[in-house]
């Protein structure tokens, strides 16, 4: 496994692999890797790709009062996980390498960046779309892997790739959860023992929504109301940013539940903001 710190070096490694007839798989991450990230990496390795994992805590997707400085950066552990999982190249650039000389060109995926997390994290998806566009141009993968855990991000990146004709395929992988349902996240390590226990309210609220939809409930308000009640029973809950019932591809709000529905939640447990979601098919009981 090679560790590339510059754009030039990662490009050279990818060009050599392509020359050997390899397909290139990219897994973009911010590090602090866990089983969720590992499932994406394994998907690429198992597909037989020459697999590049980027580890980059992207400053442009954090707001001024967010956790950019305290975001975990256990790079040694990350490299071990990558090595053990069969990664070919880990790309670990500095912010200067990615944003040399400042950036005045941004990728904005309109409409889809506005609802849900976009309301609470202005500029977040502009940062995400821009860094992904840069990584796609730097690495030039055939396939890039994203997690369903970040449903809005996955939908936005798919749309950006379609709208801007990036010549690559986006694969969205299922959310990996702890045994009690909590979606794995690099931010879970901020939680105290009690908060970690209470954080299961997020998955429980989503599971209840799924039950309601399978039982034929059609009104998003009824579903969101029940979810909110479940969330508010958790002692460590400090706020619910949103509960959304939307079309999984366009992220448009549904007035009436039908077909595939994305149920998404952002809630704060103590000072940690966690997101999770489920896609439910209302037509398949
Ligand atoms: P991050 O490092 O949080 O930016 O995440 C990098 C990639 O891993 C994104 O595509 C995430 O959606 C994905 N990911 C994070 N957590 C999970 C999880 N629990 N299950 C599946 N994918 C995940």
CSV table of C-alpha atoms and ligand atoms in Angstrom, one decimal:
chain,number,residue,atom,x,y,z
A,1,UNK,CA,0.0,0.0,0.0
A,2,UNK,CA,1.3,3.4,-1.0
A,3,UNK,CA,0.6,6.7,0.9
A,4,UNK,CA,0.4,9.7,-1.5
A,5,UNK,CA,0.4,13.2,0.0
A,6,UNK,CA,0.4,15.2,-3.2
A,7,UNK,CA,-1.9,15.4,-6.2
A,8,UNK,CA,1.1,14.7,-8.5
A,9,UNK,CA,2.0,11.4,-6.7
A,10,UNK,CA,-1.5,10.0,-6.5
A,11,UNK,CA,-2.0,10.8,-10.2
A,12,UNK,CA,1.2,9.0,-11.1
A,13,UNK,CA,0.1,5.9,-9.1
A,14,UNK,CA,-3.3,5.9,-10.7
A,15,UNK,CA,-1.9,6.3,-14.3
A,16,UNK,CA,0.5,3.4,-13.7
A,17,UNK,CA,-2.4,1.2,-12.5
A,18,UNK,CA,-4.6,2.2,-15.4
A,19,UNK,CA,-1.7,1.3,-17.7
A,20,UNK,CA,-1.8,-2.2,-16.2
A,21,UNK,CA,-5.4,-2.5,-17.2
A,22,UNK,CA,-6.8,-1.9,-13.7
A,23,UNK,CA,-10.2,-0.2,-12.9
A,24,UNK,CA,-9.9,2.6,-10.3
A,25,UNK,CA,-12.2,2.7,-7.3
A,26,UNK,CA,-12.3,5.8,-5.0
A,27,UNK,CA,-13.6,5.9,-1.5
A,28,UNK,CA,-13.6,9.5,-0.3
A,29,UNK,CA,-13.5,9.9,3.6
A,30,UNK,CA,-12.6,12.3,6.3
A,31,UNK,CA,-10.7,9.5,8.2
A,32,UNK,CA,-11.4,8.2,11.7
A,33,UNK,CA,-12.4,5.1,9.8
A,34,UNK,CA,-14.9,2.6,11.2
A,35,UNK,CA,-16.8,-0.4,9.9
A,36,UNK,CA,-19.0,1.9,7.9
A,37,UNK,CA,-16.0,3.2,5.9
A,38,UNK,CA,-14.6,-0.3,5.8
A,39,UNK,CA,-17.7,-1.7,4.1
A,40,UNK,CA,-17.3,0.9,1.3
A,41,UNK,CA,-13.6,0.0,0.9
A,42,UNK,CA,-14.3,-3.7,0.9
A,43,UNK,CA,-16.9,-3.2,-1.8
A,44,UNK,CA,-14.3,-1.6,-4.0
A,45,UNK,CA,-11.6,-4.2,-3.2
A,46,UNK,CA,-14.0,-7.1,-3.8
A,47,UNK,CA,-15.0,-5.6,-7.1
A,48,UNK,CA,-11.3,-6.0,-8.1
A,49,UNK,CA,-10.6,-2.3,-8.4
A,50,UNK,CA,-7.3,-0.6,-7.8
A,51,UNK,CA,-8.6,1.1,-4.6
A,52,UNK,CA,-7.8,4.6,-3.6
A,53,UNK,CA,-9.0,5.9,-0.2
A,54,UNK,CA,-8.8,9.6,0.4
A,55,UNK,CA,-8.5,10.8,4.0
A,56,UNK,CA,-9.1,14.5,4.1
A,57,UNK,CA,-10.9,16.6,6.7
A,58,UNK,CA,-12.3,19.1,4.2
A,59,UNK,CA,-12.3,22.6,5.8
A,60,UNK,CA,-14.8,24.1,3.3
A,61,UNK,CA,-17.6,21.8,4.4
A,62,UNK,CA,-17.5,22.9,8.1
A,63,UNK,CA,-19.2,26.0,9.3
A,64,UNK,CA,-17.3,28.5,11.6
A,65,UNK,CA,-18.9,27.1,14.8
A,66,UNK,CA,-18.6,23.5,13.8
A,67,UNK,CA,-16.2,20.8,14.9
A,68,UNK,CA,-13.4,21.1,12.2
A,69,UNK,CA,-10.6,21.6,14.8
A,70,UNK,CA,-11.8,18.8,17.1
A,71,UNK,CA,-12.7,16.3,14.4
A,72,UNK,CA,-10.8,13.1,15.1
A,73,UNK,CA,-7.6,12.5,13.0
A,74,UNK,CA,-6.3,9.0,14.1
A,75,UNK,CA,-4.2,8.7,10.9
A,76,UNK,CA,-2.1,5.7,12.1
A,77,UNK,CA,-5.2,3.7,12.9
A,78,UNK,CA,-6.7,4.7,9.5
A,79,UNK,CA,-3.6,3.5,7.6
A,80,UNK,CA,-3.7,0.2,9.4
A,81,UNK,CA,-7.4,-0.3,8.5
A,82,UNK,CA,-6.7,0.5,4.9
A,83,UNK,CA,-3.6,-1.8,4.8
A,84,UNK,CA,-5.6,-4.7,6.4
A,85,UNK,CA,-8.5,-4.2,4.0
A,86,UNK,CA,-6.4,-4.3,0.8
A,87,UNK,CA,-6.3,-0.7,-0.2
A,88,UNK,CA,-3.7,0.2,-2.9
A,89,UNK,CA,-3.3,3.9,-2.3
A,90,UNK,CA,-4.3,6.2,0.6
A,91,UNK,CA,-4.4,9.8,-0.5
A,92,UNK,CA,-3.7,12.1,2.5
A,93,UNK,CA,-3.4,15.6,1.2
A,94,UNK,CA,-3.0,18.8,3.3
A,95,UNK,CA,-5.6,21.6,2.9
A,96,UNK,CA,-2.9,23.6,1.2
A,97,UNK,CA,-2.4,20.9,-1.4
A,98,UNK,CA,-6.2,20.8,-2.2
A,99,UNK,CA,-6.9,24.5,-2.0
A,100,UNK,CA,-3.6,26.1,-3.0
A,101,UNK,CA,-3.9,29.8,-3.6
A,102,UNK,CA,-7.5,29.8,-2.4
A,103,UNK,CA,-10.6,28.8,-4.4
A,104,UNK,CA,-13.0,31.0,-6.3
A,105,UNK,CA,-14.6,28.2,-8.3
A,106,UNK,CA,-17.3,26.3,-6.4
A,107,UNK,CA,-19.8,23.6,-7.3
A,108,UNK,CA,-23.3,24.3,-6.1
A,109,UNK,CA,-26.0,21.7,-6.5
A,110,UNK,CA,-29.0,23.9,-6.3
A,111,UNK,CA,-32.3,23.0,-4.7
A,112,UNK,CA,-31.0,19.7,-3.3
A,113,UNK,CA,-28.5,21.5,-1.1
A,114,UNK,CA,-31.2,23.7,0.5
A,115,UNK,CA,-33.5,21.4,2.6
A,116,UNK,CA,-32.6,19.1,5.5
A,117,UNK,CA,-28.9,19.5,6.6
A,118,UNK,CA,-28.6,22.4,4.2
A,119,UNK,CA,-30.9,24.5,6.4
A,120,UNK,CA,-28.7,24.0,9.4
A,121,UNK,CA,-25.3,23.9,7.7
A,122,UNK,CA,-25.2,26.7,5.2
A,123,UNK,CA,-22.4,26.2,2.6
A,124,UNK,CA,-21.9,22.6,3.8
A,125,UNK,CA,-22.9,20.9,0.5
A,126,UNK,CA,-21.1,23.4,-1.6
A,127,UNK,CA,-17.9,22.3,0.2
A,128,UNK,CA,-18.8,18.7,-0.2
A,129,UNK,CA,-19.7,18.9,-3.9
A,130,UNK,CA,-16.6,21.0,-4.6
A,131,UNK,CA,-14.2,18.7,-2.8
A,132,UNK,CA,-15.7,15.6,-4.5
A,133,UNK,CA,-15.5,17.3,-7.9
A,134,UNK,CA,-11.8,18.0,-7.2
A,135,UNK,CA,-11.2,14.4,-6.0
A,136,UNK,CA,-12.9,13.0,-9.1
A,137,UNK,CA,-10.6,15.2,-11.3
A,138,UNK,CA,-7.5,14.3,-9.3
A,139,UNK,CA,-8.0,10.6,-9.1
A,140,UNK,CA,-10.2,10.0,-12.2
A,141,UNK,CA,-11.9,6.9,-10.8
A,142,UNK,CA,-14.1,4.6,-12.7
A,143,UNK,CA,-16.3,4.1,-9.6
A,144,UNK,CA,-16.7,6.1,-6.4
A,145,UNK,CA,-18.3,4.7,-3.3
A,146,UNK,CA,-20.5,6.6,-0.9
A,147,UNK,CA,-22.6,5.6,2.2
A,148,UNK,CA,-26.4,5.7,2.4
A,149,UNK,CA,-25.8,7.0,6.0
A,150,UNK,CA,-25.3,10.4,4.4
A,151,UNK,CA,-28.4,10.2,2.2
A,152,UNK,CA,-28.5,13.9,1.2
A,153,UNK,CA,-24.8,13.9,0.3
A,154,UNK,CA,-25.2,10.7,-1.8
A,155,UNK,CA,-28.2,12.2,-3.7
A,156,UNK,CA,-26.3,15.5,-4.3
A,157,UNK,CA,-23.2,13.8,-5.6
A,158,UNK,CA,-25.2,11.5,-7.9
A,159,UNK,CA,-26.9,14.6,-9.3
A,160,UNK,CA,-23.6,16.5,-9.7
A,161,UNK,CA,-22.1,13.6,-11.6
A,162,UNK,CA,-25.1,13.4,-13.9
A,163,UNK,CA,-25.4,17.2,-14.4
A,164,UNK,CA,-21.6,17.7,-15.0
A,165,UNK,CA,-21.1,14.5,-17.0
A,166,UNK,CA,-18.3,13.1,-14.8
A,167,UNK,CA,-17.3,9.8,-16.5
A,168,UNK,CA,-17.7,7.7,-13.4
A,169,UNK,CA,-20.2,5.5,-11.6
A,170,UNK,CA,-21.5,6.3,-8.1
A,171,UNK,CA,-22.2,3.3,-5.9
A,172,UNK,CA,-24.2,3.9,-2.7
A,173,UNK,CA,-23.6,1.3,0.0
A,174,UNK,CA,-26.0,0.4,2.9
A,175,UNK,CA,-25.6,2.0,6.3
A,176,UNK,CA,-23.6,0.0,8.8
A,177,UNK,CA,-25.1,0.0,12.3
A,178,UNK,CA,-24.2,-1.1,15.8
A,179,UNK,CA,-26.2,-4.0,17.2
A,180,UNK,CA,-28.6,-1.6,18.9
A,181,UNK,CA,-29.3,0.2,15.6
A,182,UNK,CA,-27.1,3.3,16.0
A,183,UNK,CA,-25.5,4.2,12.6
A,184,UNK,CA,-21.7,4.1,12.9
A,185,UNK,CA,-20.2,7.6,12.7
A,186,UNK,CA,-16.9,9.1,13.4
A,187,UNK,CA,-18.8,11.6,15.6
A,188,UNK,CA,-20.1,8.8,17.9
A,189,UNK,CA,-16.9,8.9,19.8
A,190,UNK,CA,-17.9,12.4,21.2
A,191,UNK,CA,-20.8,10.7,23.1
A,192,UNK,CA,-20.7,9.9,26.8
A,193,UNK,CA,-21.9,6.5,28.0
A,194,UNK,CA,-25.4,7.8,28.8
A,195,UNK,CA,-25.5,9.8,25.5
A,196,UNK,CA,-24.5,6.7,23.6
A,197,UNK,CA,-27.4,4.8,25.2
A,198,UNK,CA,-29.8,7.6,24.4
A,199,UNK,CA,-28.6,8.0,20.8
A,200,UNK,CA,-30.5,4.8,19.9
A,201,UNK,CA,-33.6,7.0,19.9
A,202,UNK,CA,-32.7,8.1,16.4
A,203,UNK,CA,-32.8,4.6,14.9
A,204,UNK,CA,-35.9,3.7,17.0
A,205,UNK,CA,-37.7,6.7,15.6
A,206,UNK,CA,-36.8,5.6,12.0
A,207,UNK,CA,-37.8,2.0,12.7
A,208,UNK,CA,-41.2,3.3,14.0
A,209,UNK,CA,-41.6,5.3,10.9
A,210,UNK,CA,-41.0,2.3,8.8
A,211,UNK,CA,-43.6,0.3,10.7
A,212,UNK,CA,-46.1,3.1,10.2
A,213,UNK,CA,-45.5,3.2,6.5
A,214,UNK,CA,-45.7,-0.6,6.2
A,215,UNK,CA,-49.0,-0.4,8.1
A,216,UNK,CA,-50.3,2.0,5.5
A,217,UNK,CA,-49.9,5.5,7.2
A,218,UNK,CA,-49.7,8.1,4.4
A,219,UNK,CA,-49.4,11.4,6.1
A,220,UNK,CA,-45.8,12.7,6.6
A,221,UNK,CA,-47.1,14.8,9.6
A,222,UNK,CA,-48.4,11.8,11.4
A,223,UNK,CA,-45.1,9.9,10.9
A,224,UNK,CA,-43.0,12.9,11.9
A,225,UNK,CA,-45.1,13.5,15.0
A,226,UNK,CA,-44.6,10.0,16.2
A,227,UNK,CA,-40.9,10.1,15.5
A,228,UNK,CA,-40.5,13.3,17.5
A,229,UNK,CA,-42.2,11.8,20.5
A,230,UNK,CA,-39.8,8.9,20.5
A,231,UNK,CA,-36.8,11.2,20.1
A,232,UNK,CA,-38.0,13.5,22.9
A,233,UNK,CA,-38.1,10.7,25.4
A,234,UNK,CA,-34.3,10.5,25.3
A,235,UNK,CA,-32.9,12.5,28.3
A,236,UNK,CA,-29.7,13.6,26.4
A,237,UNK,CA,-31.6,14.9,23.4
A,238,UNK,CA,-31.0,18.7,23.1
A,239,UNK,CA,-32.8,19.3,19.9
A,240,UNK,CA,-34.2,17.9,16.7
A,241,UNK,CA,-32.9,19.8,13.6
A,242,UNK,CA,-35.3,18.1,11.2
A,243,UNK,CA,-37.4,15.1,10.5
A,244,UNK,CA,-38.0,14.9,6.7
A,245,UNK,CA,-40.1,12.6,4.6
A,246,UNK,CA,-38.8,13.2,1.0
A,247,UNK,CA,-38.2,11.7,-2.4
A,248,UNK,CA,-34.9,9.8,-2.1
A,249,UNK,CA,-33.6,11.1,-5.5
A,250,UNK,CA,-34.8,14.7,-5.6
A,251,UNK,CA,-35.1,15.3,-1.8
A,252,UNK,CA,-38.4,17.0,-2.5
A,253,UNK,CA,-40.9,16.8,0.4
A,254,UNK,CA,-43.7,14.3,0.0
A,255,UNK,CA,-47.2,15.4,0.7
A,256,UNK,CA,-48.5,11.9,0.6
A,257,UNK,CA,-46.3,8.8,1.1
A,258,UNK,CA,-46.0,6.5,-1.9
A,259,UNK,CA,-43.3,4.5,-3.7
A,260,UNK,CA,-39.8,4.9,-2.3
A,261,UNK,CA,-39.6,7.3,0.6
A,262,UNK,CA,-36.5,8.7,2.4
A,263,UNK,CA,-37.1,9.3,6.1
A,264,UNK,CA,-34.2,11.4,7.4
A,265,UNK,CA,-33.4,12.7,10.9
A,266,UNK,CA,-30.9,15.1,12.3
A,267,UNK,CA,-30.9,15.3,16.1
A,268,UNK,CA,-28.5,16.7,18.7
A,269,UNK,CA,-27.5,14.4,21.6
A,270,UNK,CA,-25.7,16.7,24.1
A,271,UNK,CA,-23.6,18.9,21.8
A,272,UNK,CA,-23.2,16.2,19.1
A,273,UNK,CA,-25.2,16.4,16.0
A,274,UNK,CA,-26.1,13.0,14.5
A,275,UNK,CA,-27.9,12.1,11.3
A,276,UNK,CA,-29.5,8.9,10.1
A,277,UNK,CA,-32.1,7.8,7.6
A,278,UNK,CA,-34.0,4.8,6.1
A,279,UNK,CA,-35.4,4.3,2.7
A,280,UNK,CA,-38.8,2.6,2.8
A,281,UNK,CA,-40.8,1.3,-0.1
A,282,UNK,CA,-44.4,2.2,0.7
A,283,UNK,CA,-45.7,0.0,-2.1
A,284,UNK,CA,-44.2,-3.2,-0.7
A,285,UNK,CA,-45.9,-4.1,2.6
B,1,LIG,P1,-17.1,10.6,6.3
B,1,LIG,O1,-15.7,10.2,6.7
B,1,LIG,O2,-18.0,10.8,7.5
B,1,LIG,O3,-17.1,11.8,5.4
B,1,LIG,O4,-17.7,9.4,5.5
B,1,LIG,C1,-17.0,8.9,4.3
B,1,LIG,C2,-18.0,8.0,3.6
B,1,LIG,O5,-18.3,6.9,4.5
B,1,LIG,C3,-19.3,8.7,3.2
B,1,LIG,O6,-19.7,8.3,1.9
B,1,LIG,C4,-20.3,8.2,4.3
B,1,LIG,O7,-21.6,8.2,3.8
B,1,LIG,C5,-19.7,6.8,4.5
B,1,LIG,N1,-20.2,6.3,5.8
B,1,LIG,C6,-20.0,6.9,7.0
B,1,LIG,N2,-20.6,6.2,8.0
B,1,LIG,C7,-21.2,5.1,7.4
B,1,LIG,C8,-22.0,4.0,7.9
B,1,LIG,N3,-22.3,3.9,9.2
B,1,LIG,N4,-22.4,3.1,7.0
B,1,LIG,C9,-22.1,3.2,5.7
B,1,LIG,N5,-21.3,4.2,5.2
B,1,LIG,C10,-20.9,5.2,6.0
